[in-house]
Short mmCIF file of C-alpha atoms and ligand atoms in Angstrom, two decimals:
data_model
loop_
_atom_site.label_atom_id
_atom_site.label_comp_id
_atom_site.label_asym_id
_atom_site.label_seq_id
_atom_site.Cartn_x
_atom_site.Cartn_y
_atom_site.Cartn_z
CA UNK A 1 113.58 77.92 54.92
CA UNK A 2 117.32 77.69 55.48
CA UNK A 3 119.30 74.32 56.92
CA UNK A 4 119.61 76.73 60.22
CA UNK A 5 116.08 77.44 60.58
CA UNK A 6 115.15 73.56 59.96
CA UNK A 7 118.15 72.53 62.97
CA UNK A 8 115.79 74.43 65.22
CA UNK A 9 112.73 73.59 64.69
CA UNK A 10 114.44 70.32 65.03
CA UNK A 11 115.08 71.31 68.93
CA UNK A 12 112.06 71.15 71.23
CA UNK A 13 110.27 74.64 71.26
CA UNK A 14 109.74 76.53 74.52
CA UNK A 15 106.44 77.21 75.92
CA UNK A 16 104.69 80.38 75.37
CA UNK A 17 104.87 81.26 79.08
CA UNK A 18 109.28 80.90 78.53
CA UNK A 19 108.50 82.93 75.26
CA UNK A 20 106.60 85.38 76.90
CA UNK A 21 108.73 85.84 80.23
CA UNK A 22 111.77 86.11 77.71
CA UNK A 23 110.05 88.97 75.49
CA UNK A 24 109.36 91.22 78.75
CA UNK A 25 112.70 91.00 80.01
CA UNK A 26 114.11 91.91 76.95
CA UNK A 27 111.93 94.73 76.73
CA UNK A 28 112.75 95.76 80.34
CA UNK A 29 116.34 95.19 79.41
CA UNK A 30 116.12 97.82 76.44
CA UNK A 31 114.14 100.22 78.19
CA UNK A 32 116.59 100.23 80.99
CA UNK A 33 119.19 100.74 78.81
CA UNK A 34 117.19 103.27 77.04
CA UNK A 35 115.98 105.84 79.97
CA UNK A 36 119.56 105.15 81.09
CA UNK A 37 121.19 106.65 78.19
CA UNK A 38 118.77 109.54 78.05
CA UNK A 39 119.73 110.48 81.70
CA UNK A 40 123.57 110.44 80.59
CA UNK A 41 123.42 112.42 77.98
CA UNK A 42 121.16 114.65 79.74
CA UNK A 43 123.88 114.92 82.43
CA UNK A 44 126.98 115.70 80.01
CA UNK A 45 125.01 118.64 78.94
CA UNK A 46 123.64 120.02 82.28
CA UNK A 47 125.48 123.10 82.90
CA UNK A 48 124.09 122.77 86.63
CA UNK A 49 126.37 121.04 89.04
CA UNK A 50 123.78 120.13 91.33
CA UNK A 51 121.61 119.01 88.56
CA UNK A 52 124.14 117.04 86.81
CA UNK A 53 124.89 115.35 89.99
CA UNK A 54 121.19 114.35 91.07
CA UNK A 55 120.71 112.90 87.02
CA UNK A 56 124.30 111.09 87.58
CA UNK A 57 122.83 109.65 90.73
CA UNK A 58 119.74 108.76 89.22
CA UNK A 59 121.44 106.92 86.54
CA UNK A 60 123.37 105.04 88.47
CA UNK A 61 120.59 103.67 90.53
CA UNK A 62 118.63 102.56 87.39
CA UNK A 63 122.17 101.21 86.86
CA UNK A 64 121.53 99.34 89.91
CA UNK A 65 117.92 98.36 89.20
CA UNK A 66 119.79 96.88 85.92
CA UNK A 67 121.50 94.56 87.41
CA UNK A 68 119.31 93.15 89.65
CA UNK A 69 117.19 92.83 86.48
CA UNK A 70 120.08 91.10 85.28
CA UNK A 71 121.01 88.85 87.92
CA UNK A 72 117.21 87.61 88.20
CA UNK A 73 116.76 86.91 84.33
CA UNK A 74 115.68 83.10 83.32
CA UNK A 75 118.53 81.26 82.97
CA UNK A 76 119.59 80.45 79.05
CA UNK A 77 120.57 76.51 80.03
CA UNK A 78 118.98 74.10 82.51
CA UNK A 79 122.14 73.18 84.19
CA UNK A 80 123.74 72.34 87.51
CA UNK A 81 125.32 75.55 89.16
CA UNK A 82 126.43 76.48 92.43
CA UNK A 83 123.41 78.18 93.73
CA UNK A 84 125.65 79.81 96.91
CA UNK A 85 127.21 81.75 94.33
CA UNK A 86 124.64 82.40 92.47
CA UNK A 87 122.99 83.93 95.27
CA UNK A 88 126.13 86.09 96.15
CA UNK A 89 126.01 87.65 93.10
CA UNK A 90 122.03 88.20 93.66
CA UNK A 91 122.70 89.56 97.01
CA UNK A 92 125.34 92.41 95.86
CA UNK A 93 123.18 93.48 93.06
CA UNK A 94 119.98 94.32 95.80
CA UNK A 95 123.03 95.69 98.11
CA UNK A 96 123.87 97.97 95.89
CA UNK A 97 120.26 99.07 94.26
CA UNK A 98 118.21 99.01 98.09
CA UNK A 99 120.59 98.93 100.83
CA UNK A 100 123.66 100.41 100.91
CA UNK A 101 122.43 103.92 100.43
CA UNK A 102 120.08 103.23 103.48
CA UNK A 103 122.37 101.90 105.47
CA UNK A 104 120.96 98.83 105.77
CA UNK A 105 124.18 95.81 106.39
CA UNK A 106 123.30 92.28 104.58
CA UNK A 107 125.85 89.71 104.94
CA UNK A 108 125.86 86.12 104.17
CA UNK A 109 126.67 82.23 105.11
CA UNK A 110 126.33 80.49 102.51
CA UNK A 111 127.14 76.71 102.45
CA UNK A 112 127.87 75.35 98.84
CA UNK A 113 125.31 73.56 97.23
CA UNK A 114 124.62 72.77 93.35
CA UNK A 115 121.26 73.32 91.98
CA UNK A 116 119.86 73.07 88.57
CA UNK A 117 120.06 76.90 87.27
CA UNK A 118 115.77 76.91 86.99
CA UNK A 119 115.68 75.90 90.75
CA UNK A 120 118.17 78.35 91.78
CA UNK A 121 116.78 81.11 89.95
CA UNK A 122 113.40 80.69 91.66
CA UNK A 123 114.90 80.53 95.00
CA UNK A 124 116.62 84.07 94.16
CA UNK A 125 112.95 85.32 93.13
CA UNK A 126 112.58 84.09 97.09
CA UNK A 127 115.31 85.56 98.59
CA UNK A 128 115.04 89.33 96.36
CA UNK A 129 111.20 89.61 97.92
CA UNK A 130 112.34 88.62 101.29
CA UNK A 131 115.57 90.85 102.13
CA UNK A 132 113.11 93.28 99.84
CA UNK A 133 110.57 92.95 102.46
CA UNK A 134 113.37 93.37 105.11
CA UNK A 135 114.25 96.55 103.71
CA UNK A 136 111.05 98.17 103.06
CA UNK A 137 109.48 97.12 106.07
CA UNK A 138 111.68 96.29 109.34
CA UNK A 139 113.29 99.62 109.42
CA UNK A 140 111.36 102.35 108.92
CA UNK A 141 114.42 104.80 107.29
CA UNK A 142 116.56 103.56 110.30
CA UNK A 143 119.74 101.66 109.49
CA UNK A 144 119.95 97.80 110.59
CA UNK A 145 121.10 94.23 109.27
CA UNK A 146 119.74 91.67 107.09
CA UNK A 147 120.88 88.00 107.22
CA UNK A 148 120.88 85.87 104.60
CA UNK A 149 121.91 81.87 105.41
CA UNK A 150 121.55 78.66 103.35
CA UNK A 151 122.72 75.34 105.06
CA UNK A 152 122.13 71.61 103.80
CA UNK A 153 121.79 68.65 105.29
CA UNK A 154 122.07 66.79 102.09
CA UNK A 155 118.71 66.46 101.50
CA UNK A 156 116.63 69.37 101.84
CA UNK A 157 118.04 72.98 101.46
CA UNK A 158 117.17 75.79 104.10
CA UNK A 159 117.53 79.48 103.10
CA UNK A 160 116.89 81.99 106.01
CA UNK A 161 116.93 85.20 105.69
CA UNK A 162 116.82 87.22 109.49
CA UNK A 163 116.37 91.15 109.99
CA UNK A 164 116.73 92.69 113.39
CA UNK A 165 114.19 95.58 112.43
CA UNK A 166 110.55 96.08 113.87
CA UNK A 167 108.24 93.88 113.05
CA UNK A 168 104.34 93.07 113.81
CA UNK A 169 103.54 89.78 115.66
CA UNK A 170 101.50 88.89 112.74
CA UNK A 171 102.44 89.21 109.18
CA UNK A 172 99.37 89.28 106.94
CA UNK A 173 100.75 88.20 103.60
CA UNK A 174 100.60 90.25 100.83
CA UNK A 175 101.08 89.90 96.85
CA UNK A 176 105.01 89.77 97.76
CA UNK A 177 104.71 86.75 99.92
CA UNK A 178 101.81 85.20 98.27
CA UNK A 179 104.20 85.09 95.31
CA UNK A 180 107.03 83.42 97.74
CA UNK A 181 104.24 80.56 98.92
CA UNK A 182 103.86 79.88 95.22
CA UNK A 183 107.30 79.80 94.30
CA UNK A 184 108.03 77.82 97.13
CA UNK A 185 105.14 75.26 96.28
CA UNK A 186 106.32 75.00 92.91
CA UNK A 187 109.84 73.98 94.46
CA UNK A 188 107.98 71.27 96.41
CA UNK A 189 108.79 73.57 99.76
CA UNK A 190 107.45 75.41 102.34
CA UNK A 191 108.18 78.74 103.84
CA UNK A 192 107.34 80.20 107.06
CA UNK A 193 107.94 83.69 108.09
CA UNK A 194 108.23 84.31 112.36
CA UNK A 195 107.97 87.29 113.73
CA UNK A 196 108.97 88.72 117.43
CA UNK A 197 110.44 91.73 119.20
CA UNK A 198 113.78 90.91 117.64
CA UNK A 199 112.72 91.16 114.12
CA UNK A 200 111.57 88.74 111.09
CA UNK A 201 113.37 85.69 110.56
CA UNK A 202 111.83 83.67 107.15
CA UNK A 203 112.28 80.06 106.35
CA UNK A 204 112.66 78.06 103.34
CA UNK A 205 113.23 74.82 103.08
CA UNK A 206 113.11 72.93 99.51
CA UNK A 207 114.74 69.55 98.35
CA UNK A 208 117.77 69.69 97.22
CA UNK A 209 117.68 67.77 94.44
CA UNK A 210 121.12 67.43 92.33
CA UNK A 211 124.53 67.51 94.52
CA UNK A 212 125.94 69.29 97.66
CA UNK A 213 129.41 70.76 97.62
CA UNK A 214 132.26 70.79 99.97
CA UNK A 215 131.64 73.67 102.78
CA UNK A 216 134.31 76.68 101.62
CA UNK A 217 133.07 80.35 101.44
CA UNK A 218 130.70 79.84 104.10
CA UNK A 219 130.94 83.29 106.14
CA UNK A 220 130.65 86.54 103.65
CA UNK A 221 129.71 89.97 104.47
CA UNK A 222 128.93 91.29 101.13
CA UNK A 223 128.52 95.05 101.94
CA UNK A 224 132.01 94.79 103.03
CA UNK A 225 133.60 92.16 100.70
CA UNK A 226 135.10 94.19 97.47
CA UNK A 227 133.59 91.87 94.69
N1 ADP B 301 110.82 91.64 107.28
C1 ADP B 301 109.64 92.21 107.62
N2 ADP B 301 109.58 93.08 108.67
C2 ADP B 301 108.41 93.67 109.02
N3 ADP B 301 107.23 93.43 108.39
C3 ADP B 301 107.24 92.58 107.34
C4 ADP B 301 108.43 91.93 106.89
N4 ADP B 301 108.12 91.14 105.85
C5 ADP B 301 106.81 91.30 105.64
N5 ADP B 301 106.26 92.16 106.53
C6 ADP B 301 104.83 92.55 106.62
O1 ADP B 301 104.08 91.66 105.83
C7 ADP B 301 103.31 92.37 104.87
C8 ADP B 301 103.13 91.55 103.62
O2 ADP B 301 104.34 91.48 102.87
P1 ADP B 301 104.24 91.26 101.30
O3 ADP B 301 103.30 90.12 101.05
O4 ADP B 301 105.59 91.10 100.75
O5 ADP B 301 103.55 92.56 100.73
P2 ADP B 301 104.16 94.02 100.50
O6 ADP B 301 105.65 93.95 100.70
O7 ADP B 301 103.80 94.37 99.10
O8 ADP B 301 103.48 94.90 101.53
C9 ADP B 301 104.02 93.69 104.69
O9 ADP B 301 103.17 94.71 104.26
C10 ADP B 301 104.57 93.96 106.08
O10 ADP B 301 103.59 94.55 106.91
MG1 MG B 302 106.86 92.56 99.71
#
């Protein structure tokens, strides 16, 4: 065995679970990347306009799918990060791959808080299901607006995310939210979803844990914003 090898078995190993969650996002990654290249070579040699154009489309919304992919991969480093921008990022990659071509507005206020990068990750698990929900489910093709806020009071973080589309007056959960009561759980959270003739407004409140920053970026509409 080389002196590299023995360094890392020197370093604690991960779990199987990390090991496992790793291997299927790499796979997803490649097979992305894979279907993606077939479709572009496909559409260089399409002699069809309107074909060419639907497989260019079609690429560039598994382009999208990418990069939520992407932006929702386990982080590499258990670190502190700023989980409002962290989120931001999140939030363009779903506006780009399930809203914008429904016309479907999400903005943001997002106060600045520091997270470790595990924690914030599973809160953006939280936050893709619920403006997913929000999308698949308030508007029914129509256009509307999604809401996404996270405030701080120092101690316990509170991510809302509000849609002004149709909703029942009782939301039976399904495997989306069940997943979201879990995640939430394993923060040491809650979450509550309320429903009315206004729309859905869902709740999450978890402990903040590491640091709060100063209040800066806090009003961003990110289907507007260039970035
Ligand atoms: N923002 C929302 N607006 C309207 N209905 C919603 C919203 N979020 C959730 N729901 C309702 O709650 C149900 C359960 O959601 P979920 O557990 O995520 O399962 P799924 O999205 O797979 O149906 C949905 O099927 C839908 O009827
Ligand atoms: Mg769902």
């Amino acid at each position: 065995m080389s002196n590299n090898m023995n360094m890392m078995s020197a370093v604690q190993e991960p779990s199987i679970e990390h090991i496992l969650l790793r291997e299927m996002s790499h796979r997803m990654n490649n097979e992305l990347s894979s279907a993606i290249g077939v479709i572009a070579v496909a559409a260089a040699r399409s002699e069809n306009d309107e074909a060419r154009a639907t497989l260019i489309a079609v690429q560039n919304q598994l382009q999208n799918y990418a990069g939520v992919h992407h932006s929702l991969a386990m982080p590499e480093y258990d670190t502190a990060i700023e989980l409002n921008a962290y989120l931001h990022r999140l939030c363009k990659a779903i506006s780009r791959s399930k809203l914008e071509g429904c016309g479907i507005e999400l903005s943001l206020s997002l106060y600045p808080v520091r997270m470790s990068s595990g924690r914030c990750w599973l809160l953006g698990m939280i936050v893709f299901e619920l403006v997913t929900n929000a999308a698949r489910h308030a508007f029914s093709g129509r256009s509307g607006a999604i809401h996404l806020e996270l405030l701080t009071n120092g101690k316990l973080v509170e991510c809302r995310v509000t849609d002004n589309g149709r909703s029942n007056t009782e939301v039976m959960p399904g495997c989306g939210l069940k997943i979201v009561e879990a995640l939430a759980r394993h923060l040491s959270g809650t979450v509550s979803v309320h429903s009315g003739n206004g729309g859905t407004t869902s709740i999450v409140l978890i402990p903040e844990g590491v640091w709060s920053g100063r209040r800066t970026d806090y009003d961003i509409d990110i289907t507007r914003s260039g970035n």
